[in-house]
């Protein structure tokens, strides 16, 4: 009888662990999805500044002086990226066309949805780049 209780307890403990892991993973994934907007170019700029501040122990005055430098570098990188955007999109479209030959119609629509999300992220970056260029020309 005690072996049966021992096994029942171990199975119950294992089940509780699986349930906890499943719920924890689900909550983490939901949290990541909720913070996706924090992954755009504005958030990248903030993360760069935060990391520089932390790693180099920047003073507030240094932060103020460094921020425009980081902004210019970030804008330059985005400009370079978008200068080559047509080439990137051409490569992606060719790759997607090849992929679609091996995918089911349902998978093809999923791939199209993924590409749509990528285009939305690119649009956010384009808008950020446009606003920063506009700010620079206004100064």
mmCIF file of C-alpha atoms in Angstrom:
data_model
loop_
_atom_site.group_PDB
_atom_site.id
_atom_site.type_symbol
_atom_site.label_atom_id
_atom_site.label_comp_id
_atom_site.label_asym_id
_atom_site.label_seq_id
_atom_site.Cartn_x
_atom_site.Cartn_y
_atom_site.Cartn_z
ATOM 1 C CA UNK A 1 0.000 0.000 0.000
ATOM 2 C CA UNK A 2 2.817 2.479 0.775
ATOM 3 C CA UNK A 3 4.447 1.808 -2.637
ATOM 4 C CA UNK A 4 1.155 2.713 -4.283
ATOM 5 C CA UNK A 5 0.981 5.953 -2.282
ATOM 6 C CA UNK A 6 4.603 6.717 -3.162
ATOM 7 C CA UNK A 7 3.961 6.228 -6.886
ATOM 8 C CA UNK A 8 0.729 8.225 -6.730
ATOM 9 C CA UNK A 9 2.570 11.034 -4.966
ATOM 10 C CA UNK A 10 5.386 11.012 -7.536
ATOM 11 C CA UNK A 11 2.917 11.041 -10.418
ATOM 12 C CA UNK A 12 0.975 13.868 -8.769
ATOM 13 C CA UNK A 13 4.207 15.812 -8.207
ATOM 14 C CA UNK A 14 5.305 15.248 -11.818
ATOM 15 C CA UNK A 15 1.884 16.338 -13.079
ATOM 16 C CA UNK A 16 2.028 19.484 -10.959
ATOM 17 C CA UNK A 17 5.460 20.256 -12.416
ATOM 18 C CA UNK A 18 4.211 19.791 -15.970
ATOM 19 C CA UNK A 19 1.184 21.974 -15.274
ATOM 20 C CA UNK A 20 3.352 24.689 -13.698
ATOM 21 C CA UNK A 21 5.762 24.609 -16.627
ATOM 22 C CA UNK A 22 2.950 24.810 -19.156
ATOM 23 C CA UNK A 23 1.255 27.728 -17.416
ATOM 24 C CA UNK A 24 4.585 29.516 -16.895
ATOM 25 C CA UNK A 25 5.562 29.111 -20.539
ATOM 26 C CA UNK A 26 2.157 30.324 -21.673
ATOM 27 C CA UNK A 27 2.373 33.418 -19.462
ATOM 28 C CA UNK A 28 5.898 34.157 -20.673
ATOM 29 C CA UNK A 29 4.884 33.833 -24.333
ATOM 30 C CA UNK A 30 1.900 36.122 -23.772
ATOM 31 C CA UNK A 31 4.136 38.666 -22.058
ATOM 32 C CA UNK A 32 6.545 38.586 -25.006
ATOM 33 C CA UNK A 33 3.692 39.169 -27.455
ATOM 34 C CA UNK A 34 2.404 42.070 -25.368
ATOM 35 C CA UNK A 35 5.805 43.776 -25.501
ATOM 36 C CA UNK A 36 6.417 43.330 -29.225
ATOM 37 C CA UNK A 37 5.826 47.026 -29.946
ATOM 38 C CA UNK A 38 8.855 47.619 -27.703
ATOM 39 C CA UNK A 39 11.017 46.098 -30.417
ATOM 40 C CA UNK A 40 10.823 48.893 -32.957
ATOM 41 C CA UNK A 41 13.506 51.447 -33.760
ATOM 42 C CA UNK A 42 12.518 53.747 -30.884
ATOM 43 C CA UNK A 43 12.948 50.850 -28.456
ATOM 44 C CA UNK A 44 16.264 49.935 -30.094
ATOM 45 C CA UNK A 45 17.522 53.469 -29.543
ATOM 46 C CA UNK A 46 16.428 53.342 -25.912
ATOM 47 C CA UNK A 47 18.120 49.966 -25.370
ATOM 48 C CA UNK A 48 21.348 51.254 -26.910
ATOM 49 C CA UNK A 49 21.316 54.318 -24.667
ATOM 50 C CA UNK A 50 20.444 52.255 -21.593
ATOM 51 C CA UNK A 51 23.252 49.809 -22.298
ATOM 52 C CA UNK A 52 25.803 52.553 -22.904
ATOM 53 C CA UNK A 53 24.680 54.269 -19.710
ATOM 54 C CA UNK A 54 24.984 51.077 -17.688
ATOM 55 C CA UNK A 55 28.164 49.639 -19.213
ATOM 56 C CA UNK A 56 30.057 52.946 -19.274
ATOM 57 C CA UNK A 57 28.479 54.515 -16.167
ATOM 58 C CA UNK A 58 27.542 57.632 -18.116
ATOM 59 C CA UNK A 59 26.613 60.802 -16.304
ATOM 60 C CA UNK A 60 23.425 62.616 -17.231
ATOM 61 C CA UNK A 61 25.475 65.242 -19.085
ATOM 62 C CA UNK A 62 27.240 62.525 -21.076
ATOM 63 C CA UNK A 63 23.886 60.957 -21.932
ATOM 64 C CA UNK A 64 22.648 64.286 -23.258
ATOM 65 C CA UNK A 65 25.786 64.702 -25.378
ATOM 66 C CA UNK A 66 25.818 61.101 -26.646
ATOM 67 C CA UNK A 67 22.125 60.806 -27.535
ATOM 68 C CA UNK A 68 22.360 62.817 -30.806
ATOM 69 C CA UNK A 69 25.438 60.797 -31.844
ATOM 70 C CA UNK A 70 23.600 57.512 -31.271
ATOM 71 C CA UNK A 71 20.577 58.886 -33.134
ATOM 72 C CA UNK A 72 22.690 59.910 -36.147
ATOM 73 C CA UNK A 73 24.398 56.505 -36.261
ATOM 74 C CA UNK A 74 21.077 54.701 -35.925
ATOM 75 C CA UNK A 75 19.505 56.801 -38.697
ATOM 76 C CA UNK A 76 22.538 56.192 -40.929
ATOM 77 C CA UNK A 77 22.263 52.436 -40.433
ATOM 78 C CA UNK A 78 18.530 52.504 -41.201
ATOM 79 C CA UNK A 79 19.175 54.663 -44.278
ATOM 80 C CA UNK A 80 21.718 52.163 -45.541
ATOM 81 C CA UNK A 81 19.319 49.315 -44.887
ATOM 82 C CA UNK A 82 16.469 50.992 -46.749
ATOM 83 C CA UNK A 83 18.771 51.955 -49.617
ATOM 84 C CA UNK A 84 19.179 48.211 -50.178
ATOM 85 C CA UNK A 85 15.568 47.363 -49.330
ATOM 86 C CA UNK A 86 14.497 46.669 -52.943
ATOM 87 C CA UNK A 87 17.271 44.090 -53.272
ATOM 88 C CA UNK A 88 16.296 42.509 -49.954
ATOM 89 C CA UNK A 89 12.639 42.326 -50.943
ATOM 90 C CA UNK A 90 13.524 40.822 -54.324
ATOM 91 C CA UNK A 91 15.570 38.090 -52.627
ATOM 92 C CA UNK A 92 12.762 37.436 -50.130
ATOM 93 C CA UNK A 93 10.104 37.254 -52.832
ATOM 94 C CA UNK A 94 12.177 34.779 -54.841
ATOM 95 C CA UNK A 95 12.772 32.664 -51.730
ATOM 96 C CA UNK A 96 9.093 32.769 -50.787
ATOM 97 C CA UNK A 97 8.073 31.697 -54.291
ATOM 98 C CA UNK A 98 10.408 28.711 -54.006
ATOM 99 C CA UNK A 99 9.116 27.908 -50.505
ATOM 100 C CA UNK A 100 5.500 28.039 -51.591
ATOM 101 C CA UNK A 101 6.106 25.225 -54.072
ATOM 102 C CA UNK A 102 6.617 22.848 -51.131
ATOM 103 C CA UNK A 103 3.916 24.239 -48.831
ATOM 104 C CA UNK A 104 0.234 23.431 -48.565
ATOM 105 C CA UNK A 105 -2.260 26.255 -49.285
ATOM 106 C CA UNK A 106 -2.757 26.726 -45.543
ATOM 107 C CA UNK A 107 1.000 26.966 -44.985
ATOM 108 C CA UNK A 108 1.291 29.382 -47.906
ATOM 109 C CA UNK A 109 -1.229 31.720 -46.306
ATOM 110 C CA UNK A 110 0.715 31.441 -43.044
ATOM 111 C CA UNK A 111 3.895 32.413 -44.886
ATOM 112 C CA UNK A 112 2.070 35.373 -46.440
ATOM 113 C CA UNK A 113 0.922 36.418 -42.971
ATOM 114 C CA UNK A 114 4.496 36.194 -41.666
ATOM 115 C CA UNK A 115 5.698 38.353 -44.562
ATOM 116 C CA UNK A 116 2.917 40.851 -43.838
ATOM 117 C CA UNK A 117 4.165 41.161 -40.269
ATOM 118 C CA UNK A 118 7.680 41.750 -41.557
ATOM 119 C CA UNK A 119 6.412 44.476 -43.878
ATOM 120 C CA UNK A 120 4.623 46.140 -40.944
ATOM 121 C CA UNK A 121 7.859 46.177 -38.920
ATOM 122 C CA UNK A 122 9.687 47.663 -41.890
ATOM 123 C CA UNK A 123 7.004 50.345 -42.160
ATOM 124 C CA UNK A 124 7.494 51.287 -38.503
ATOM 125 C CA UNK A 125 11.221 51.628 -39.174
ATOM 126 C CA UNK A 126 10.545 53.734 -42.293
ATOM 127 C CA UNK A 127 8.288 56.060 -40.302
ATOM 128 C CA UNK A 128 10.934 56.383 -37.581
ATOM 129 C CA UNK A 129 13.593 57.156 -40.186
ATOM 130 C CA UNK A 130 11.335 59.728 -41.851
ATOM 131 C CA UNK A 131 10.569 61.446 -38.531
ATOM 132 C CA UNK A 132 14.257 61.595 -37.562
ATOM 133 C CA UNK A 133 15.207 63.019 -40.955
ATOM 134 C CA UNK A 134 12.429 65.579 -40.604
ATOM 135 C CA UNK A 135 13.691 66.514 -37.122
ATOM 136 C CA UNK A 136 17.241 66.883 -38.431
ATOM 137 C CA UNK A 137 16.171 69.109 -41.322
ATOM 138 C CA UNK A 138 14.114 71.291 -38.953
ATOM 139 C CA UNK A 139 17.150 72.009 -36.780
#
